[in-house]
mmCIF file of C-alpha atoms and ligand atoms in Angstrom:
data_model
loop_
_atom_site.group_PDB
_atom_site.id
_atom_site.type_symbol
_atom_site.label_atom_id
_atom_site.label_comp_id
_atom_site.label_asym_id
_atom_site.label_seq_id
_atom_site.Cartn_x
_atom_site.Cartn_y
_atom_site.Cartn_z
ATOM 1 C CA MET A 1 -19.060 -43.028 -24.968
ATOM 2 C CA ILE A 2 -16.242 -41.440 -22.928
ATOM 3 C CA GLY A 3 -14.771 -40.104 -25.944
ATOM 4 C CA LEU A 4 -18.013 -38.593 -26.892
ATOM 5 C CA LEU A 5 -18.624 -37.009 -23.495
ATOM 6 C CA GLY A 6 -15.023 -35.694 -23.647
ATOM 7 C CA TRP A 7 -15.843 -34.112 -26.847
ATOM 8 C CA LEU A 8 -19.059 -32.500 -25.910
ATOM 9 C CA THR A 9 -17.639 -31.003 -22.710
ATOM 10 C CA GLY A 10 -14.523 -29.930 -24.494
ATOM 11 C CA PRO A 11 -11.041 -30.206 -23.144
ATOM 12 C CA PRO A 12 -10.560 -29.590 -19.508
ATOM 13 C CA LYS A 13 -10.581 -25.910 -18.842
ATOM 14 C CA ASP A 14 -7.387 -24.312 -17.322
ATOM 15 C CA VAL A 15 -7.819 -22.549 -14.148
ATOM 16 C CA SER A 16 -7.058 -18.916 -15.351
ATOM 17 C CA SER A 17 -3.576 -17.622 -14.179
ATOM 18 C CA ARG A 18 -5.452 -14.872 -12.322
ATOM 19 C CA GLU A 19 -7.238 -17.271 -10.096
ATOM 20 C CA GLU A 20 -4.070 -19.379 -9.708
ATOM 21 C CA ALA A 21 -2.251 -16.111 -8.692
ATOM 22 C CA LYS A 22 -4.934 -15.093 -6.251
ATOM 23 C CA LYS A 23 -5.116 -18.578 -4.534
ATOM 24 C CA ARG A 24 -1.299 -18.997 -4.198
ATOM 25 C CA LEU A 25 -1.008 -15.378 -2.869
ATOM 26 C CA GLN A 26 -3.689 -15.887 -0.244
ATOM 27 C CA LEU A 27 -1.981 -18.916 1.058
ATOM 28 C CA THR A 28 1.481 -17.252 0.935
ATOM 29 C CA ILE A 29 0.282 -14.335 2.743
ATOM 30 C CA PHE A 30 -1.554 -16.526 5.412
ATOM 31 C CA HIS A 31 1.848 -18.204 5.923
ATOM 32 C CA ASP A 32 3.824 -14.824 6.143
ATOM 33 C CA ARG A 33 1.416 -13.405 8.502
ATOM 34 C CA MET A 34 1.592 -16.350 10.750
ATOM 35 C CA GLU A 35 5.316 -16.382 10.762
ATOM 36 C CA VAL A 36 5.308 -12.621 11.515
ATOM 37 C CA MET A 37 2.822 -13.153 14.392
ATOM 38 C CA GLU A 38 4.814 -16.150 15.569
ATOM 39 C CA LEU A 39 1.470 -17.925 15.590
ATOM 40 C CA PRO A 40 2.733 -21.530 15.375
ATOM 41 C CA ALA A 41 4.489 -21.495 18.608
ATOM 42 C CA GLU A 42 3.032 -19.252 21.287
ATOM 43 C CA ARG A 43 -0.301 -17.899 19.851
ATOM 44 C CA LEU A 44 -1.500 -21.166 18.567
ATOM 45 C CA ASN A 45 -1.078 -22.480 22.259
ATOM 46 C CA ASP A 46 -3.072 -19.578 23.618
ATOM 47 C CA LEU A 47 -5.733 -20.128 21.018
ATOM 48 C CA ARG A 48 -5.806 -23.734 22.158
ATOM 49 C CA ASN A 49 -6.241 -22.940 25.705
ATOM 50 C CA GLU A 50 -8.931 -20.304 25.107
ATOM 51 C CA LEU A 51 -10.634 -22.834 22.962
ATOM 52 C CA MET A 52 -10.633 -25.517 25.560
ATOM 53 C CA GLU A 53 -12.018 -23.213 28.198
ATOM 54 C CA VAL A 54 -15.173 -22.649 26.054
ATOM 55 C CA ILE A 55 -15.516 -26.269 25.048
ATOM 56 C CA ALA A 56 -15.167 -27.326 28.748
ATOM 57 C CA LYS A 57 -18.167 -25.332 29.539
ATOM 58 C CA TYR A 58 -20.336 -27.928 27.600
ATOM 59 C CA PHE A 59 -18.387 -31.102 27.608
ATOM 60 C CA GLU A 60 -16.096 -32.859 29.896
ATOM 61 C CA ILE A 61 -12.968 -33.218 27.743
ATOM 62 C CA ASP A 62 -9.766 -34.947 27.833
ATOM 63 C CA ILE A 63 -7.216 -32.111 27.835
ATOM 64 C CA ASN A 64 -4.248 -34.292 27.629
ATOM 65 C CA ARG A 65 -5.314 -35.750 24.381
ATOM 66 C CA THR A 66 -6.474 -32.743 22.465
ATOM 67 C CA GLU A 67 -4.676 -31.974 19.351
ATOM 68 C CA CYS A 68 -4.780 -28.576 17.450
ATOM 69 C CA THR A 69 -3.194 -28.113 14.120
ATOM 70 C CA LEU A 70 -3.325 -26.020 10.941
ATOM 71 C CA GLU A 71 -3.833 -28.165 7.972
ATOM 72 C CA GLN A 72 -3.356 -27.191 4.424
ATOM 73 C CA ASP A 73 -4.551 -28.500 1.078
ATOM 74 C CA ASP A 74 -4.037 -26.520 -2.062
ATOM 75 C CA ARG A 75 -7.158 -24.732 -1.782
ATOM 76 C CA GLU A 76 -7.310 -23.575 1.850
ATOM 77 C CA VAL A 77 -5.925 -23.588 5.296
ATOM 78 C CA ALA A 78 -7.947 -25.234 8.154
ATOM 79 C CA PHE A 79 -7.767 -25.034 11.851
ATOM 80 C CA VAL A 80 -8.270 -28.577 12.952
ATOM 81 C CA ALA A 81 -8.975 -29.425 16.693
ATOM 82 C CA ASN A 82 -9.383 -33.035 17.763
ATOM 83 C CA ILE A 83 -10.863 -32.950 21.304
ATOM 84 C CA PRO A 84 -11.930 -36.271 22.905
ATOM 85 C CA VAL A 85 -15.067 -35.850 24.844
ATOM 86 C CA LYS A 86 -15.555 -37.892 27.978
ATOM 87 C CA ARG A 87 -19.163 -36.845 28.663
ATOM 88 C CA VAL A 88 -21.759 -34.108 28.111
ATOM 89 C CA ARG A 89 -22.177 -31.763 30.938
ATOM 90 C CA ALA A 90 -25.608 -31.765 32.466
ATOM 91 C CA GLY A 91 -27.362 -28.625 31.137
ATOM 92 C CA GLY A 92 -27.552 -25.786 33.500
ATOM 93 C CA MET B 1 -3.334 23.385 11.926
ATOM 94 C CA ALA B 2 -0.279 21.427 11.297
ATOM 95 C CA ALA B 3 0.009 19.641 8.043
ATOM 96 C CA LYS B 4 -0.703 15.880 7.515
ATOM 97 C CA THR B 5 1.903 13.627 6.349
ATOM 98 C CA LEU B 6 1.176 10.998 3.834
ATOM 99 C CA LEU B 7 3.722 8.228 3.037
ATOM 100 C CA PHE B 8 3.949 6.499 -0.210
ATOM 101 C CA THR B 9 5.397 3.134 0.421
ATOM 102 C CA SER B 10 5.277 -0.378 -1.150
ATOM 103 C CA GLY B 11 8.007 -2.742 0.112
ATOM 104 C CA LYS B 12 8.839 -4.023 -3.277
ATOM 105 C CA GLY B 13 10.935 -1.866 -5.492
ATOM 106 C CA GLY B 14 9.995 -0.366 -8.772
ATOM 107 C CA VAL B 15 6.226 -0.552 -8.523
ATOM 108 C CA GLY B 16 5.640 3.204 -8.717
ATOM 109 C CA LYS B 17 6.114 4.946 -5.577
ATOM 110 C CA THR B 18 8.143 7.925 -6.865
ATOM 111 C CA THR B 19 5.973 8.191 -9.985
ATOM 112 C CA CYS B 20 2.777 8.284 -7.811
ATOM 113 C CA THR B 21 4.236 10.778 -5.210
ATOM 114 C CA ALA B 22 5.219 13.156 -8.134
ATOM 115 C CA ASN B 23 2.061 12.952 -9.883
ATOM 116 C CA ILE B 24 -0.277 13.170 -7.041
ATOM 117 C CA GLY B 25 1.620 15.932 -5.434
ATOM 118 C CA VAL B 26 1.535 17.944 -8.682
ATOM 119 C CA ALA B 27 -2.076 17.320 -9.058
ATOM 120 C CA LEU B 28 -2.841 18.442 -5.582
ATOM 121 C CA ALA B 29 -0.842 21.750 -5.912
ATOM 122 C CA ALA B 30 -2.458 22.323 -9.158
ATOM 123 C CA GLN B 31 -5.895 21.639 -7.799
ATOM 124 C CA ASP B 32 -5.790 24.334 -5.251
ATOM 125 C CA SER B 33 -3.240 27.087 -5.471
ATOM 126 C CA ASN B 34 -3.889 27.918 -1.686
ATOM 127 C CA MET B 35 -2.595 24.503 -0.680
ATOM 128 C CA ASN B 36 1.076 24.367 0.157
ATOM 129 C CA VAL B 37 2.415 20.983 -0.799
ATOM 130 C CA CYS B 38 5.886 19.684 0.195
ATOM 131 C CA MET B 39 7.352 16.436 -1.105
ATOM 132 C CA ILE B 40 10.111 14.677 0.720
ATOM 133 C CA ASP B 41 12.511 12.288 -1.119
ATOM 134 C CA MET B 42 13.580 9.714 1.465
ATOM 135 C CA ASP B 43 15.447 7.515 -1.052
ATOM 136 C CA ILE B 44 18.825 8.764 0.224
ATOM 137 C CA GLY B 45 21.556 7.534 -2.086
ATOM 138 C CA LEU B 46 19.252 6.847 -5.018
ATOM 139 C CA ARG B 47 17.092 9.957 -5.441
ATOM 140 C CA ASN B 48 14.743 10.209 -8.286
ATOM 141 C CA LEU B 49 11.922 12.392 -7.336
ATOM 142 C CA ASP B 50 13.837 15.320 -8.474
ATOM 143 C CA ILE B 51 14.088 13.974 -12.015
ATOM 144 C CA GLN B 52 10.372 13.038 -12.075
ATOM 145 C CA LEU B 53 9.628 16.570 -11.263
ATOM 146 C CA GLY B 54 12.215 18.135 -13.669
ATOM 147 C CA LEU B 55 13.902 19.854 -10.572
ATOM 148 C CA GLU B 56 17.198 18.014 -10.687
ATOM 149 C CA ASN B 57 19.159 21.089 -11.790
ATOM 150 C CA ARG B 58 17.993 23.297 -8.919
ATOM 151 C CA ILE B 59 19.182 21.351 -5.984
ATOM 152 C CA VAL B 60 21.671 22.998 -3.685
ATOM 153 C CA TYR B 61 21.160 21.519 -0.425
ATOM 154 C CA ASN B 62 19.502 18.187 0.645
ATOM 155 C CA LEU B 63 17.699 16.528 3.521
ATOM 156 C CA VAL B 64 20.946 15.337 5.115
ATOM 157 C CA ASP B 65 22.362 18.820 5.040
ATOM 158 C CA VAL B 66 19.350 20.035 6.940
ATOM 159 C CA ILE B 67 19.473 17.287 9.540
ATOM 160 C CA GLU B 68 23.253 17.830 10.162
ATOM 161 C CA GLY B 69 22.666 21.540 10.465
ATOM 162 C CA SER B 70 24.641 22.599 7.533
ATOM 163 C CA CYS B 71 21.707 24.690 6.149
ATOM 164 C CA LYS B 72 18.198 25.882 7.178
ATOM 165 C CA VAL B 73 15.270 23.699 5.822
ATOM 166 C CA ARG B 74 14.146 26.790 3.879
ATOM 167 C CA GLN B 75 17.443 26.785 1.979
ATOM 168 C CA ALA B 76 17.107 23.076 0.936
ATOM 169 C CA LEU B 77 13.550 23.420 -0.385
ATOM 170 C CA VAL B 78 13.309 23.476 -4.115
ATOM 171 C CA LYS B 79 10.310 25.552 -5.264
ATOM 172 C CA ASP B 80 8.497 24.332 -8.570
ATOM 173 C CA LYS B 81 8.343 27.332 -10.829
ATOM 174 C CA ARG B 82 5.221 25.948 -12.601
ATOM 175 C CA LEU B 83 3.532 25.615 -9.324
ATOM 176 C CA PRO B 84 4.730 28.053 -6.709
ATOM 177 C CA ASN B 85 2.742 26.290 -3.875
ATOM 178 C CA LEU B 86 4.697 23.046 -4.541
ATOM 179 C CA ALA B 87 8.186 22.363 -3.074
ATOM 180 C CA LEU B 88 10.715 19.473 -3.012
ATOM 181 C CA LEU B 89 13.096 18.468 -0.221
ATOM 182 C CA PRO B 90 15.629 16.408 -2.098
ATOM 183 C CA ALA B 91 17.427 13.377 -0.738
ATOM 184 C CA ALA B 92 21.247 13.256 -0.447
ATOM 185 C CA GLN B 93 22.802 11.255 -3.332
ATOM 186 C CA THR B 94 26.137 10.506 -1.817
ATOM 187 C CA ARG B 95 25.002 9.313 1.684
ATOM 188 C CA ASP B 96 23.016 6.354 2.749
ATOM 189 C CA LYS B 97 19.845 5.562 4.572
ATOM 190 C CA THR B 98 21.744 5.338 7.880
ATOM 191 C CA SER B 99 22.695 9.031 7.931
ATOM 192 C CA VAL B 100 19.371 9.872 9.242
ATOM 193 C CA SER B 101 17.417 8.519 12.387
ATOM 194 C CA PRO B 102 13.755 8.243 12.979
ATOM 195 C CA GLU B 103 13.920 10.960 15.689
ATOM 196 C CA GLN B 104 15.669 13.316 13.367
ATOM 197 C CA MET B 105 12.991 12.744 10.766
ATOM 198 C CA VAL B 106 10.172 13.499 13.274
ATOM 199 C CA ASN B 107 11.807 16.667 14.219
ATOM 200 C CA LEU B 108 12.412 17.690 10.640
ATOM 201 C CA VAL B 109 8.820 16.859 9.574
ATOM 202 C CA ASN B 110 7.375 18.748 12.600
ATOM 203 C CA GLU B 111 9.232 21.928 11.322
ATOM 204 C CA LEU B 112 7.699 21.322 7.859
ATOM 205 C CA ARG B 113 4.231 20.871 9.236
ATOM 206 C CA GLU B 114 4.194 24.509 10.265
ATOM 207 C CA MET B 115 5.258 25.724 6.849
ATOM 208 C CA PHE B 116 2.927 23.557 4.641
ATOM 209 C CA ASP B 117 -0.621 22.189 4.460
ATOM 210 C CA LEU B 118 0.406 18.731 3.287
ATOM 211 C CA ILE B 119 3.610 16.750 3.118
ATOM 212 C CA LEU B 120 4.115 13.795 0.870
ATOM 213 C CA ILE B 121 7.049 11.248 1.670
ATOM 214 C CA ASP B 122 8.504 9.099 -1.202
ATOM 215 C CA CYS B 123 9.686 6.130 0.799
ATOM 216 C CA PRO B 124 12.607 3.995 -0.454
ATOM 217 C CA ALA B 125 11.835 0.153 -1.333
ATOM 218 C CA GLY B 126 12.403 -2.311 1.424
ATOM 219 C CA ILE B 127 11.672 -2.409 5.078
ATOM 220 C CA GLU B 128 14.762 -1.572 6.644
ATOM 221 C CA GLN B 129 16.076 1.829 8.066
ATOM 222 C CA GLY B 130 14.798 4.070 5.160
ATOM 223 C CA PHE B 131 11.411 2.592 5.665
ATOM 224 C CA HIS B 132 11.540 3.077 9.441
ATOM 225 C CA ASN B 133 12.787 6.638 9.097
ATOM 226 C CA SER B 134 9.843 7.464 6.668
ATOM 227 C CA ALA B 135 7.216 5.714 8.650
ATOM 228 C CA ALA B 136 8.275 7.537 11.807
ATOM 229 C CA ALA B 137 7.088 10.820 10.525
ATOM 230 C CA ALA B 138 3.966 9.579 8.690
ATOM 231 C CA ASP B 139 0.235 10.062 9.779
ATOM 232 C CA GLU B 140 -1.393 7.828 6.971
ATOM 233 C CA ALA B 141 0.145 5.584 4.387
ATOM 234 C CA ILE B 142 -0.572 5.152 0.634
ATOM 235 C CA VAL B 143 0.577 1.586 -0.236
ATOM 236 C CA VAL B 144 1.426 1.364 -3.948
ATOM 237 C CA THR B 145 1.273 -2.114 -5.491
ATOM 238 C CA THR B 146 0.865 -3.554 -8.953
ATOM 239 C CA ALA B 147 -1.599 -6.456 -9.308
ATOM 240 C CA GLU B 148 1.416 -8.871 -9.398
ATOM 241 C CA MET B 149 1.955 -11.481 -6.715
ATOM 242 C CA SER B 150 5.246 -10.367 -5.352
ATOM 243 C CA ALA B 151 4.278 -6.787 -5.191
ATOM 244 C CA VAL B 152 1.000 -7.767 -3.312
ATOM 245 C CA ARG B 153 2.897 -9.973 -0.952
ATOM 246 C CA ASP B 154 5.380 -7.156 0.038
ATOM 247 C CA ALA B 155 2.437 -4.759 0.337
ATOM 248 C CA ASP B 156 0.894 -6.980 2.769
ATOM 249 C CA ARG B 157 4.158 -7.048 4.746
ATOM 250 C CA VAL B 158 4.312 -3.292 4.824
ATOM 251 C CA ILE B 159 0.674 -2.967 5.874
ATOM 252 C CA GLY B 160 1.429 -5.259 8.723
ATOM 253 C CA LEU B 161 4.401 -3.248 9.883
ATOM 254 C CA LEU B 162 2.531 0.039 9.609
ATOM 255 C CA GLU B 163 -0.191 -1.542 11.805
ATOM 256 C CA ALA B 164 2.190 -2.638 14.148
ATOM 257 C CA ASN B 165 3.667 0.778 14.556
ATOM 258 C CA PRO B 166 2.718 2.146 17.992
ATOM 259 C CA ARG B 167 0.748 4.853 16.293
ATOM 260 C CA LYS B 168 -1.164 2.229 14.305
ATOM 261 C CA ILE B 169 -0.554 3.950 10.839
ATOM 262 C CA ASN B 170 -3.488 3.540 8.482
ATOM 263 C CA SER B 171 -2.937 2.228 4.893
ATOM 264 C CA TRP B 172 -4.751 3.189 1.789
ATOM 265 C CA LEU B 173 -4.391 1.028 -1.351
ATOM 266 C CA LEU B 174 -3.169 2.581 -4.572
ATOM 267 C CA VAL B 175 -3.078 0.035 -7.437
ATOM 268 C CA ASN B 176 -0.623 1.049 -10.138
ATOM 269 C CA ARG B 177 -0.018 -0.178 -13.682
ATOM 270 C CA LEU B 178 -3.256 -2.089 -13.980
ATOM 271 C CA ARG B 179 -3.791 -3.550 -17.479
ATOM 272 C CA ALA B 180 -7.469 -3.800 -18.092
ATOM 273 C CA SER B 181 -7.284 -5.986 -21.173
ATOM 274 C CA MET B 182 -5.183 -8.575 -19.109
ATOM 275 C CA VAL B 183 -7.653 -8.536 -16.294
ATOM 276 C CA LYS B 184 -10.566 -9.047 -18.750
ATOM 277 C CA THR B 185 -8.962 -12.172 -20.202
ATOM 278 C CA HIS B 186 -8.212 -13.270 -16.670
ATOM 279 C CA ASP B 187 -4.429 -13.120 -17.014
ATOM 280 C CA MET B 188 -4.039 -10.551 -14.254
ATOM 281 C CA MET B 189 -5.498 -9.959 -10.730
ATOM 282 C CA SER B 190 -8.269 -7.555 -10.663
ATOM 283 C CA VAL B 191 -8.474 -4.590 -8.306
ATOM 284 C CA ASP B 192 -11.185 -6.365 -6.390
ATOM 285 C CA ASP B 193 -8.916 -9.469 -5.940
ATOM 286 C CA VAL B 194 -6.028 -7.250 -4.542
ATOM 287 C CA ILE B 195 -8.577 -5.540 -2.192
ATOM 288 C CA GLU B 196 -9.933 -8.922 -1.080
ATOM 289 C CA ILE B 197 -6.167 -10.239 -0.389
ATOM 290 C CA LEU B 198 -4.986 -7.060 1.335
ATOM 291 C CA GLY B 199 -8.134 -6.043 3.101
ATOM 292 C CA ILE B 200 -7.581 -2.208 3.072
ATOM 293 C CA LYS B 201 -9.529 0.513 1.696
ATOM 294 C CA LEU B 202 -9.030 1.712 -2.056
ATOM 295 C CA LEU B 203 -7.826 5.003 -2.832
ATOM 296 C CA GLY B 204 -7.409 4.690 -6.466
ATOM 297 C CA VAL B 205 -6.311 2.793 -9.596
ATOM 298 C CA ILE B 206 -3.674 3.974 -12.087
ATOM 299 C CA PRO B 207 -3.580 2.362 -15.481
ATOM 300 C CA GLU B 208 -0.448 1.286 -17.184
ATOM 301 C CA ASP B 209 0.457 4.204 -19.385
ATOM 302 C CA GLU B 210 3.374 4.507 -21.692
ATOM 303 C CA LYS B 211 2.990 8.138 -21.614
ATOM 304 C CA ILE B 212 4.705 8.026 -18.222
ATOM 305 C CA ILE B 213 7.976 7.428 -19.862
ATOM 306 C CA VAL B 214 7.703 10.513 -22.078
ATOM 307 C CA SER B 215 6.592 12.639 -19.117
ATOM 308 C CA THR B 216 9.676 11.542 -17.136
ATOM 309 C CA ASN B 217 11.906 12.247 -20.016
ATOM 310 C CA LYS B 218 10.591 15.815 -20.027
ATOM 311 C CA GLY B 219 10.514 16.158 -16.290
ATOM 312 C CA GLU B 220 6.740 17.080 -16.429
ATOM 313 C CA PRO B 221 4.405 14.851 -14.589
ATOM 314 C CA LEU B 222 1.532 13.680 -16.384
ATOM 315 C CA SER B 223 -0.978 14.970 -14.035
ATOM 316 C CA LEU B 224 0.264 18.497 -14.880
ATOM 317 C CA ASN B 225 -1.465 18.450 -18.161
ATOM 318 C CA ALA B 226 -5.073 18.821 -17.309
ATOM 319 C CA THR B 227 -6.198 18.690 -20.845
ATOM 320 C CA LYS B 228 -5.813 14.992 -21.111
ATOM 321 C CA VAL B 229 -8.917 13.387 -19.577
ATOM 322 C CA ILE B 230 -7.913 9.814 -19.949
ATOM 323 C CA GLY B 231 -5.085 7.578 -18.859
ATOM 324 C CA ALA B 232 -2.781 7.740 -15.899
ATOM 325 C CA GLY B 233 -2.672 11.599 -15.659
ATOM 326 C CA GLN B 234 -6.520 11.691 -15.063
ATOM 327 C CA ALA B 235 -6.272 8.812 -12.677
ATOM 328 C CA PHE B 236 -3.671 10.743 -10.631
ATOM 329 C CA ARG B 237 -5.783 13.857 -10.580
ATOM 330 C CA ASN B 238 -8.729 11.832 -9.313
ATOM 331 C CA VAL B 239 -6.654 10.433 -6.571
ATOM 332 C CA ALA B 240 -5.714 14.024 -5.625
ATOM 333 C CA MET B 241 -9.391 14.895 -5.580
ATOM 334 C CA ARG B 242 -10.385 12.074 -3.430
ATOM 335 C CA LEU B 243 -7.583 12.933 -0.957
ATOM 336 C CA THR B 244 -9.208 16.375 -0.414
ATOM 337 C CA GLY B 245 -12.675 14.767 0.117
ATOM 338 C CA VAL B 246 -14.180 15.103 -3.373
ATOM 339 C CA GLU B 247 -16.049 12.022 -4.409
ATOM 340 C CA VAL B 248 -14.716 10.823 -7.647
ATOM 341 C CA PRO B 249 -15.819 7.471 -9.069
ATOM 342 C CA LEU B 250 -13.185 5.074 -10.456
ATOM 343 C CA MET B 251 -12.529 5.555 -14.144
ATOM 344 C CA ASP B 252 -13.755 2.669 -16.106
ATOM 345 C CA ILE B 253 -10.373 1.191 -16.613
ATOM 346 C CA TYR B 254 -10.880 -2.372 -15.343
ATOM 347 C CA GLY B 255 -14.263 -3.183 -16.803
ATOM 348 C CA GLU B 256 -15.413 -4.842 -13.635
ATOM 349 C CA SER B 257 -18.105 -4.191 -10.953
ATOM 350 C CA GLN B 258 -17.335 -1.100 -9.105
ATOM 351 C CA ASN B 259 -19.471 -2.310 -6.179
ATOM 352 C CA ILE B 260 -16.564 -2.699 -3.764
ATOM 353 C CA PHE B 261 -15.301 0.683 -4.551
ATOM 354 C CA ILE B 262 -18.518 2.368 -3.871
ATOM 355 C CA LYS B 263 -18.761 0.521 -0.519
ATOM 356 C CA GLN B 264 -15.348 1.571 0.380
ATOM 357 C CA PHE B 265 -15.981 5.123 -0.811
ATOM 358 C CA ASN B 266 -18.621 5.906 1.822
ATOM 359 C CA LYS B 267 -15.864 5.479 4.345
ATOM 360 C CA LEU B 268 -13.422 7.597 2.514
ATOM 361 C CA LYS B 269 -13.421 11.029 4.145
ATOM 362 C CA SER B 270 -11.012 13.763 3.559
ATOM 363 C CA LEU B 271 -7.566 12.590 4.546
ATOM 364 C CA ILE B 272 -6.308 16.054 4.432
ATOM 365 C CA LYS B 273 -7.524 18.647 6.993
ATOM 366 C CA PHE B 274 -6.935 22.325 5.900
ATOM 367 C CA LYS B 275 -5.804 24.973 8.290
HETATM 368 N N1 ATP C 301 1.260 3.509 -14.450
HETATM 369 C C1 ATP C 301 2.411 3.376 -14.978
HETATM 370 N N2 ATP C 301 2.504 3.015 -16.272
HETATM 371 C C2 ATP C 301 3.754 2.780 -16.985
HETATM 372 N N3 ATP C 301 4.776 2.814 -16.507
HETATM 373 C C3 ATP C 301 4.933 3.075 -15.050
HETATM 374 C C4 ATP C 301 3.704 3.390 -14.247
HETATM 375 N N4 ATP C 301 4.061 3.641 -13.116
HETATM 376 C C5 ATP C 301 5.410 3.725 -13.011
HETATM 377 N N5 ATP C 301 5.922 3.283 -14.185
HETATM 378 C C6 ATP C 301 7.325 3.024 -14.587
HETATM 379 O O1 ATP C 301 7.836 2.020 -13.626
HETATM 380 C C7 ATP C 301 9.172 2.259 -13.306
HETATM 381 C C8 ATP C 301 9.322 2.413 -11.866
HETATM 382 O O2 ATP C 301 8.672 3.518 -11.312
HETATM 383 P P1 ATP C 301 9.126 4.348 -9.902
HETATM 384 O O3 ATP C 301 10.626 4.784 -10.039
HETATM 385 O O4 ATP C 301 8.100 5.369 -9.760
HETATM 386 O O5 ATP C 301 8.957 3.143 -8.858
HETATM 387 P P2 ATP C 301 9.579 3.180 -7.281
HETATM 388 O O6 ATP C 301 8.509 2.402 -6.734
HETATM 389 O O7 ATP C 301 9.655 4.638 -6.883
HETATM 390 O O8 ATP C 301 10.863 2.556 -7.373
HETATM 391 P P3 ATP C 301 11.973 2.400 -6.323
HETATM 392 O O9 ATP C 301 11.510 1.280 -5.478
HETATM 393 O O10 ATP C 301 13.441 2.113 -7.046
HETATM 394 O O11 ATP C 301 12.094 3.752 -5.666
HETATM 395 C C9 ATP C 301 9.492 3.685 -13.921
HETATM 396 O O12 ATP C 301 10.256 3.383 -15.100
HETATM 397 C C10 ATP C 301 8.132 4.406 -14.310
HETATM 398 O O13 ATP C 301 8.248 4.962 -15.541
HETATM 399 MG MG1 MG C 302 11.296 5.486 -5.907
#
């Protein structure tokens, strides 16, 4: 049955080299730009502080345990923030 | 009004800066005999614009001679006999990029601005002194790239440097050596892919064209021969027209949606302001 399905759907299609080039390039350029902007060190910290200010309007948060990182898999880069919430602020 | 200065740059070497400068300069001068065009070869030590234009035997003085005060700028300019409104300021061949400073370039170009309607600068490869000297005098940049990974990556770097310049130099994208057949079979990035990655406005697309080798052999830029309406020669003339504000659609050389271009095109106003 698996064999038949395999036959019906054909061999796994290779990602075109054009698509591959585009993805690799997008990622490379992302890293190049970060390096140029010196994002990892200072800028990322600024971003974290600004973000905290906004979030603190809505939640009481545990500043000391927040974590902000850039995570990457082969398809994309994500800005990941882990912000422990102590409680929701009363709506004003 | 003083002439505008356009910089042809790329970061990566060998992607076609000199070829594009020569062909677009010739096309601009041929298109309007009232427009005086000056091309500056900034590739000091490795000059080639003279050869592409077929003017190599007529060079007496060069850019470094002018900057060092050995001659007047008029004495160093080589006039093109085919197009009396076109001139070349050749690079020195026996010197290097450090023989000129950005301030000296600004002063030299300011002098040329009063003599011409448009100045094109052929930038050397790299992002070192030769690039900084060239960028110092530029109003706008035309970033030449092929649809290959390393060329696009280096183009992004150059665009970033131009943006970071205190004068925030604006970049236009010129995709060179596009192979439509490879884009169609998904073996090469398309123009749309390159635009998406670099995020700048498209000025034109030049196809891969082997006639460029023959035209360089003869010292006659392809765009000079207006009878050929296909291939790179026509693509160069189209770019020249867009630079003067004429709306010319892309040639159908990459067999893809032209939507992106049309969107960009509404924003493309004349880069060159005449006197
Ligand atoms: N559209 C094209 N089709 C075919 N060949 C091309 C095209 N554009 C440029 N070339 C070829 O590519 C080579 C490099 O071109 P060119 O000298 O213009 O590049 P460059 O960017 O000025 O190089 P450098 O960085 O050394 O100054 C030349 O041999 C030229 O003939
Ligand atoms: Mg060159």
